[in-house]
Amino acid sequence: MSVPTSQFEETGVPRVPVGDGIEAVFDWVNENLGAFFDLVSDAVSGATETLADVLNAPTPLILVVLFAALAWLVKNWKFGVVSFIGLAFIISVDQWENAMTTLALVLVATVIALVIAVPLGLAAARSDSVSNAVRPVMDLMQTMPAFVWLVPMVTLFSIGVGPGVVATIIFALPPGVRLTELGIRQVDAEVVEAGHAFGSSPGQILRGIQLPLALPTIMAGVNQVIMLALSMAVIAGLVGAGGLGGAVTSSISQLDIGLGFEAGLSVVALAIYLDRTTAAVGGGAATRARRISGALGRILGRSGTTAAPVPAGSRT
Amino acid sequence: MPMIQSHEIFKIFGNKPERGVERLRSGATRDDLRKDGLTPAVMDASFDVGEGEIFVVMGLSGSGKSTLIRMVNGLLMPTAGSMSVAGEDITRLRGKDLRRVRREKVSMVFQHFALLPHRTVGENAAYGLKVQGLNRSEREKKADVALQLVGLEGWGGSLPGELSGGMRQRVGLARALAAETDVMLMDEAFSALDPLIRREMQDQLVDLQHQLGKTILFITHDLNEAMRLGDRIAMMRDGRIVQIGTTEQILNDPANDYVAQFVQDVDRTRVLTASAIMEAPVALLGSEQGPRAAHRLLRENQLSSLMVVGRDKTLHGIVHEHEVAEAVQQGTDDLDGVLRSATTVRLDTTLSDLISAAAESPAALAVVDEHGKLRGVVPRVTLLNALGDPTTVVEHVGPEQKVMA
Ligand SMILES: Nc1ncnc2c1ncn2[C@@H]1O[C@H](COP(=O)(O)OP(=O)(O)O)[C@@H](O)[C@H]1O
Ligand SMILES: [Mg+2]
């Protein structure tokens, strides 16, 4: 490849053929690993479509009532009512099927993203060199404009749900890694030391001390992963992933303002529902787990671990 | 054999720390190594802790105490030297074997308690037992016993967040006791507590130690705490142990100016005890002896009173000179009429309490052990001497004269 001298003369900086290089890499990958990517594409789109079918099977209103009940359970009755109104709105603008398709895509992408992100975050928390290697990659994944991921995805997976899910995973992954690492690193070093001092193995310390204490932070990461996945899932409509994104895309191509807003507001309703529910689950995870296990204990006739009651009025 | 044996232990932080050890041995200073990016935290530390002893390591912040105590259970591996605890050579153990020693031989109490906030007090106290693999009912039973020992009976179901600082550290103590190890390591365990709570915890620790006979390595930066707790104290400065000795040895015979300066502000009346200053009685009267024998002993030794003891040294009382003289004149044959009760103190009574006791009685104080046996006496002069600073130079005015001590 010859260096175009005109550019060098104008700016004093030679033209570096980054674009050509990356294209060559993707072409090579596509030619040699095409079969593998087809497999991945089939698997994720199969999972997404199955889940979408399941979500679309019952009468929409029944599902809305179930979702609203869940919102009530994790937060309070007010949020249950708000959820009901928001989700019923999606039915009323005739976007329910699209919304469930998008939800399916978000859930599949989130689960896969977390399966990758949490172990990676744990490894990064454990070793500074892993952390240093992972950080720039995460920065690149997150700050690259979302659209840019779509093009190579299409070359690798062709049009459809597959590239939509994979692009969504890439875009949504980083906060899962970051907040897992942060959560684990934030755990009081003295408590971890106590684990070692009483002879716990690294696995016991991870399960009994680090993960439970990092859980609120990790759940904040899960919340962010879900929200990023939702925003990317809409953009993925451009590559034929369907759902609300598909409706938005066709509203743009048809200059259909009404459809655009109906789909857009449905995204907003879904976003609010997902955000508040996961935030409520994350924020109260530890206390709720205690409350539930305490209640179970009482039902089974034991109070907590030790049988003795707390002496009344002696707390300081 | 000692429970903890530290032999020429070094810990240097930094890259390739081994090179620092050789340099230190051949005379390099701490600052020399600092210039090369090495931090010598502990240098050439040797000490033994006997079974059932409370051994205190005392030094200012940054002197290497935490680093030293962490090498005892292998949380940190020494750069050089050997460390053994309960007969196990910690420096040779790794992974599984090291964890076994930590589960079975040596437990730890932390400065900021280090409890699991999402677990109940009972579960926290049982933490070591869970790691040991005990089943639930055994864990609960032993944790309850430990909580009872530290005075937290009935709190097992609470969360640590619902407890005050002092109570939380009791949970930390209960967790270490429940593990039933012979050795307990305590790194500034009471430093985060209010002074009054701290005193209470110190007393409780001493009680527990008497009751259970644990070997305790206790770290503190507070000299008063060191002297209240320690059977022996190691004074640390800038990574080195500069003196090891009992409270009395360190107070009365500081190894260098650094230690001397450190101890000059100590409230001697609160750290020195009767056992440190008491003297052997010049003369004693057997309880079967009569007033005549007493009179002779008093005169021969120029005493004004005499302790009366049985054959097994049990203290019976005291007789005073003027009453003995009267009894002799009246020709009485036994001591019944002249035997008075002696003012007694215990071996661990502090100087400040000795002063109150001395105010009640003009005669010497009798120091007795828990079985009521006479172990020594504290005459007033001795008490006054002990109160003063041994290094003070006293000037005398007037003709040279021998003073009877
Ligand atoms: N992990 C570490 N890495 C580097 N230096 C350390 C580390 N831990 C302690 N040090 C240094 O070792 C010295 C002794 O620290 P430490 O043992 O914590 O003292 P203390 O407990 O007496 O306050 C300090 O200068 C400290 O900065
Ligand atoms: Mg320290």
PDB file of N, CA and C in Angstrom, chain B residues 34-80:
ATOM      1  N   ARG B  34      14.977   2.652  51.389  1.00  0.00           N
ATOM      2  CA  ARG B  34      13.851   3.449  50.880  1.00  0.00           C
ATOM      3  C   ARG B  34      14.205   4.084  49.547  1.00  0.00           C
ATOM      4  N   LYS B  35      15.455   4.538  49.437  1.00  0.00           N
ATOM      5  CA  LYS B  35      15.890   5.197  48.202  1.00  0.00           C
ATOM      6  C   LYS B  35      15.788   4.263  47.011  1.00  0.00           C
ATOM      7  N   ASP B  36      15.889   2.944  47.281  1.00  0.00           N
ATOM      8  CA  ASP B  36      15.793   1.971  46.189  1.00  0.00           C
ATOM      9  C   ASP B  36      14.384   1.414  46.026  1.00  0.00           C
ATOM     10  N   GLY B  37      13.425   2.095  46.636  1.00  0.00           N
ATOM     11  CA  GLY B  37      12.043   1.659  46.461  1.00  0.00           C
ATOM     12  C   GLY B  37      11.636   0.480  47.322  1.00  0.00           C
ATOM     13  N   LEU B  38      12.428   0.179  48.333  1.00  0.00           N
ATOM     14  CA  LEU B  38      12.048  -0.900  49.240  1.00  0.00           C
ATOM     15  C   LEU B  38      11.556  -0.311  50.560  1.00  0.00           C
ATOM     16  N   THR B  39      10.525  -0.929  51.151  1.00  0.00           N
ATOM     17  CA  THR B  39      10.044  -0.486  52.455  1.00  0.00           C
ATOM     18  C   THR B  39      10.283  -1.587  53.475  1.00  0.00           C
ATOM     19  N   PRO B  40      11.317  -1.447  54.307  1.00  0.00           N
ATOM     20  CA  PRO B  40      11.506  -2.448  55.359  1.00  0.00           C
ATOM     21  C   PRO B  40      10.506  -2.171  56.481  1.00  0.00           C
ATOM     22  N   ALA B  41       9.531  -3.065  56.646  1.00  0.00           N
ATOM     23  CA  ALA B  41       8.492  -2.845  57.650  1.00  0.00           C
ATOM     24  C   ALA B  41       8.858  -3.491  58.976  1.00  0.00           C
ATOM     25  N   VAL B  42       9.488  -4.666  58.900  1.00  0.00           N
ATOM     26  CA  VAL B  42       9.937  -5.357  60.115  1.00  0.00           C
ATOM     27  C   VAL B  42      11.361  -5.831  59.879  1.00  0.00           C
ATOM     28  N   MET B  43      12.227  -5.583  60.863  1.00  0.00           N
ATOM     29  CA  MET B  43      13.626  -5.964  60.693  1.00  0.00           C
ATOM     30  C   MET B  43      14.116  -6.747  61.898  1.00  0.00           C
ATOM     31  N   ASP B  44      14.616  -7.927  61.637  1.00  0.00           N
ATOM     32  CA  ASP B  44      15.327  -8.710  62.640  1.00  0.00           C
ATOM     33  C   ASP B  44      14.540  -8.845  63.944  1.00  0.00           C
ATOM     34  N   ALA B  45      13.290  -9.266  63.826  1.00  0.00           N
ATOM     35  CA  ALA B  45      12.444  -9.364  65.018  1.00  0.00           C
ATOM     36  C   ALA B  45      12.477 -10.780  65.565  1.00  0.00           C
ATOM     37  N   SER B  46      12.965 -10.916  66.801  1.00  0.00           N
ATOM     38  CA  SER B  46      12.981 -12.216  67.466  1.00  0.00           C
ATOM     39  C   SER B  46      12.264 -12.093  68.794  1.00  0.00           C
ATOM     40  N   PHE B  47      11.353 -13.006  69.045  1.00  0.00           N
ATOM     41  CA  PHE B  47      10.705 -13.047  70.363  1.00  0.00           C
ATOM     42  C   PHE B  47      10.020 -14.392  70.525  1.00  0.00           C
ATOM     43  N   ASP B  48       9.773 -14.774  71.764  1.00  0.00           N
ATOM     44  CA  ASP B  48       9.027 -15.998  72.070  1.00  0.00           C
ATOM     45  C   ASP B  48       7.826 -15.611  72.902  1.00  0.00           C
ATOM     46  N   VAL B  49       6.726 -16.273  72.684  1.00  0.00           N
ATOM     47  CA  VAL B  49       5.567 -16.079  73.547  1.00  0.00           C
ATOM     48  C   VAL B  49       5.243 -17.425  74.166  1.00  0.00           C
ATOM     49  N   GLY B  50       5.272 -17.464  75.511  1.00  0.00           N
ATOM     50  CA  GLY B  50       5.024 -18.722  76.210  1.00  0.00           C
ATOM     51  C   GLY B  50       3.555 -19.062  76.256  1.00  0.00           C
ATOM     52  N   GLU B  51       3.265 -20.319  76.548  1.00  0.00           N
ATOM     53  CA  GLU B  51       1.879 -20.752  76.627  1.00  0.00           C
ATOM     54  C   GLU B  51       1.170 -19.994  77.751  1.00  0.00           C
ATOM     55  N   GLY B  52      -0.021 -19.488  77.453  1.00  0.00           N
ATOM     56  CA  GLY B  52      -0.812 -18.792  78.452  1.00  0.00           C
ATOM     57  C   GLY B  52      -0.342 -17.385  78.761  1.00  0.00           C
ATOM     58  N   GLU B  53       0.563 -16.865  77.940  1.00  0.00           N
ATOM     59  CA  GLU B  53       1.094 -15.529  78.189  1.00  0.00           C
ATOM     60  C   GLU B  53       0.328 -14.480  77.367  1.00  0.00           C
ATOM     61  N   ILE B  54       0.183 -13.276  77.925  1.00  0.00           N
ATOM     62  CA  ILE B  54      -0.267 -12.163  77.096  1.00  0.00           C
ATOM     63  C   ILE B  54       0.980 -11.360  76.747  1.00  0.00           C
ATOM     64  N   PHE B  55       1.352 -11.406  75.477  1.00  0.00           N
ATOM     65  CA  PHE B  55       2.558 -10.721  75.020  1.00  0.00           C
ATOM     66  C   PHE B  55       2.108  -9.527  74.197  1.00  0.00           C
ATOM     67  N   VAL B  56       2.522  -8.342  74.603  1.00  0.00           N
ATOM     68  CA  VAL B  56       2.065  -7.135  73.919  1.00  0.00           C
ATOM     69  C   VAL B  56       3.184  -6.569  73.056  1.00  0.00           C
ATOM     70  N   VAL B  57       2.853  -6.223  71.814  1.00  0.00           N
ATOM     71  CA  VAL B  57       3.793  -5.494  70.964  1.00  0.00           C
ATOM     72  C   VAL B  57       3.314  -4.055  70.905  1.00  0.00           C
ATOM     73  N   MET B  58       4.190  -3.161  71.344  1.00  0.00           N
ATOM     74  CA  MET B  58       3.781  -1.772  71.489  1.00  0.00           C
ATOM     75  C   MET B  58       4.689  -0.883  70.648  1.00  0.00           C
ATOM     76  N   GLY B  59       4.087   0.041  69.914  1.00  0.00           N
ATOM     77  CA  GLY B  59       4.894   0.959  69.114  1.00  0.00           C
ATOM     78  C   GLY B  59       3.981   1.966  68.450  1.00  0.00           C
ATOM     79  N   LEU B  60       4.576   3.041  67.952  1.00  0.00           N
ATOM     80  CA  LEU B  60       3.782   4.070  67.304  1.00  0.00           C
ATOM     81  C   LEU B  60       3.281   3.573  65.949  1.00  0.00           C
ATOM     82  N   SER B  61       2.356   4.333  65.388  1.00  0.00           N
ATOM     83  CA  SER B  61       1.817   3.976  64.077  1.00  0.00           C
ATOM     84  C   SER B  61       2.936   3.929  63.037  1.00  0.00           C
ATOM     85  N   GLY B  62       2.945   2.902  62.227  1.00  0.00           N
ATOM     86  CA  GLY B  62       3.959   2.773  61.190  1.00  0.00           C
ATOM     87  C   GLY B  62       5.210   2.054  61.641  1.00  0.00           C
ATOM     88  N   SER B  63       5.219   1.577  62.889  1.00  0.00           N
ATOM     89  CA  SER B  63       6.434   0.930  63.374  1.00  0.00           C
ATOM     90  C   SER B  63       6.514  -0.540  62.963  1.00  0.00           C
ATOM     91  N   GLY B  64       5.486  -1.048  62.285  1.00  0.00           N
ATOM     92  CA  GLY B  64       5.570  -2.409  61.759  1.00  0.00           C
ATOM     93  C   GLY B  64       4.819  -3.456  62.551  1.00  0.00           C
ATOM     94  N   LYS B  65       3.974  -3.022  63.485  1.00  0.00           N
ATOM     95  CA  LYS B  65       3.263  -3.974  64.347  1.00  0.00           C
ATOM     96  C   LYS B  65       2.303  -4.856  63.567  1.00  0.00           C
ATOM     97  N   SER B  66       1.491  -4.216  62.704  1.00  0.00           N
ATOM     98  CA  SER B  66       0.507  -5.005  61.946  1.00  0.00           C
ATOM     99  C   SER B  66       1.202  -5.981  61.016  1.00  0.00           C
ATOM    100  N   THR B  67       2.295  -5.537  60.427  1.00  0.00           N
ATOM    101  CA  THR B  67       3.051  -6.424  59.544  1.00  0.00           C
ATOM    102  C   THR B  67       3.573  -7.614  60.333  1.00  0.00           C
ATOM    103  N   LEU B  68       4.094  -7.345  61.519  1.00  0.00           N
ATOM    104  CA  LEU B  68       4.649  -8.415  62.351  1.00  0.00           C
ATOM    105  C   LEU B  68       3.587  -9.436  62.721  1.00  0.00           C
ATOM    106  N   ILE B  69       2.422  -8.963  63.194  1.00  0.00           N
ATOM    107  CA  ILE B  69       1.406  -9.909  63.667  1.00  0.00           C
ATOM    108  C   ILE B  69       0.845 -10.718  62.503  1.00  0.00           C
ATOM    109  N   ARG B  70       0.833 -10.138  61.300  1.00  0.00           N
ATOM    110  CA  ARG B  70       0.308 -10.861  60.139  1.00  0.00           C
ATOM    111  C   ARG B  70       1.262 -11.950  59.648  1.00  0.00           C
ATOM    112  N   MET B  71       2.483 -11.894  60.102  1.00  0.00           N
ATOM    113  CA  MET B  71       3.407 -12.972  59.729  1.00  0.00           C
ATOM    114  C   MET B  71       3.242 -14.173  60.661  1.00  0.00           C
ATOM    115  N   VAL B  72       2.547 -13.956  61.800  1.00  0.00           N
ATOM    116  CA  VAL B  72       2.368 -15.068  62.731  1.00  0.00           C
ATOM    117  C   VAL B  72       1.368 -16.082  62.179  1.00  0.00           C
ATOM    118  N   ASN B  73       0.322 -15.613  61.475  1.00  0.00           N
ATOM    119  CA  ASN B  73      -0.619 -16.580  60.894  1.00  0.00           C
ATOM    120  C   ASN B  73      -0.508 -16.642  59.369  1.00  0.00           C
ATOM    121  N   GLY B  74       0.592 -16.112  58.841  1.00  0.00           N
ATOM    122  CA  GLY B  74       0.856 -16.286  57.414  1.00  0.00           C
ATOM    123  C   GLY B  74       0.017 -15.431  56.493  1.00  0.00           C
ATOM    124  N   LEU B  75      -0.671 -14.401  57.029  1.00  0.00           N
ATOM    125  CA  LEU B  75      -1.369 -13.482  56.127  1.00  0.00           C
ATOM    126  C   LEU B  75      -0.326 -12.738  55.297  1.00  0.00           C
ATOM    127  N   LEU B  76       0.848 -12.543  55.894  1.00  0.00           N
ATOM    128  CA  LEU B  76       2.006 -12.039  55.147  1.00  0.00           C
ATOM    129  C   LEU B  76       3.132 -13.056  55.332  1.00  0.00           C
ATOM    130  N   MET B  77       3.883 -13.282  54.269  1.00  0.00           N
ATOM    131  CA  MET B  77       5.007 -14.207  54.381  1.00  0.00           C
ATOM    132  C   MET B  77       6.280 -13.401  54.613  1.00  0.00           C
ATOM    133  N   PRO B  78       7.094 -13.805  55.612  1.00  0.00           N
ATOM    134  CA  PRO B  78       8.307 -13.047  55.899  1.00  0.00           C
ATOM    135  C   PRO B  78       9.278 -13.103  54.718  1.00  0.00           C
ATOM    136  N   THR B  79      10.053 -12.040  54.562  1.00  0.00           N
ATOM    137  CA  THR B  79      11.075 -12.030  53.525  1.00  0.00           C
ATOM    138  C   THR B  79      12.245 -12.922  53.948  1.00  0.00           C
ATOM    139  N   ALA B  80      12.502 -12.952  55.264  1.00  0.00           N
ATOM    140  CA  ALA B  80      13.550 -13.832  55.790  1.00  0.00           C
ATOM    141  C   ALA B  80      13.228 -14.132  57.243  1.00  0.00           C
TER     142      ALA B  80
END
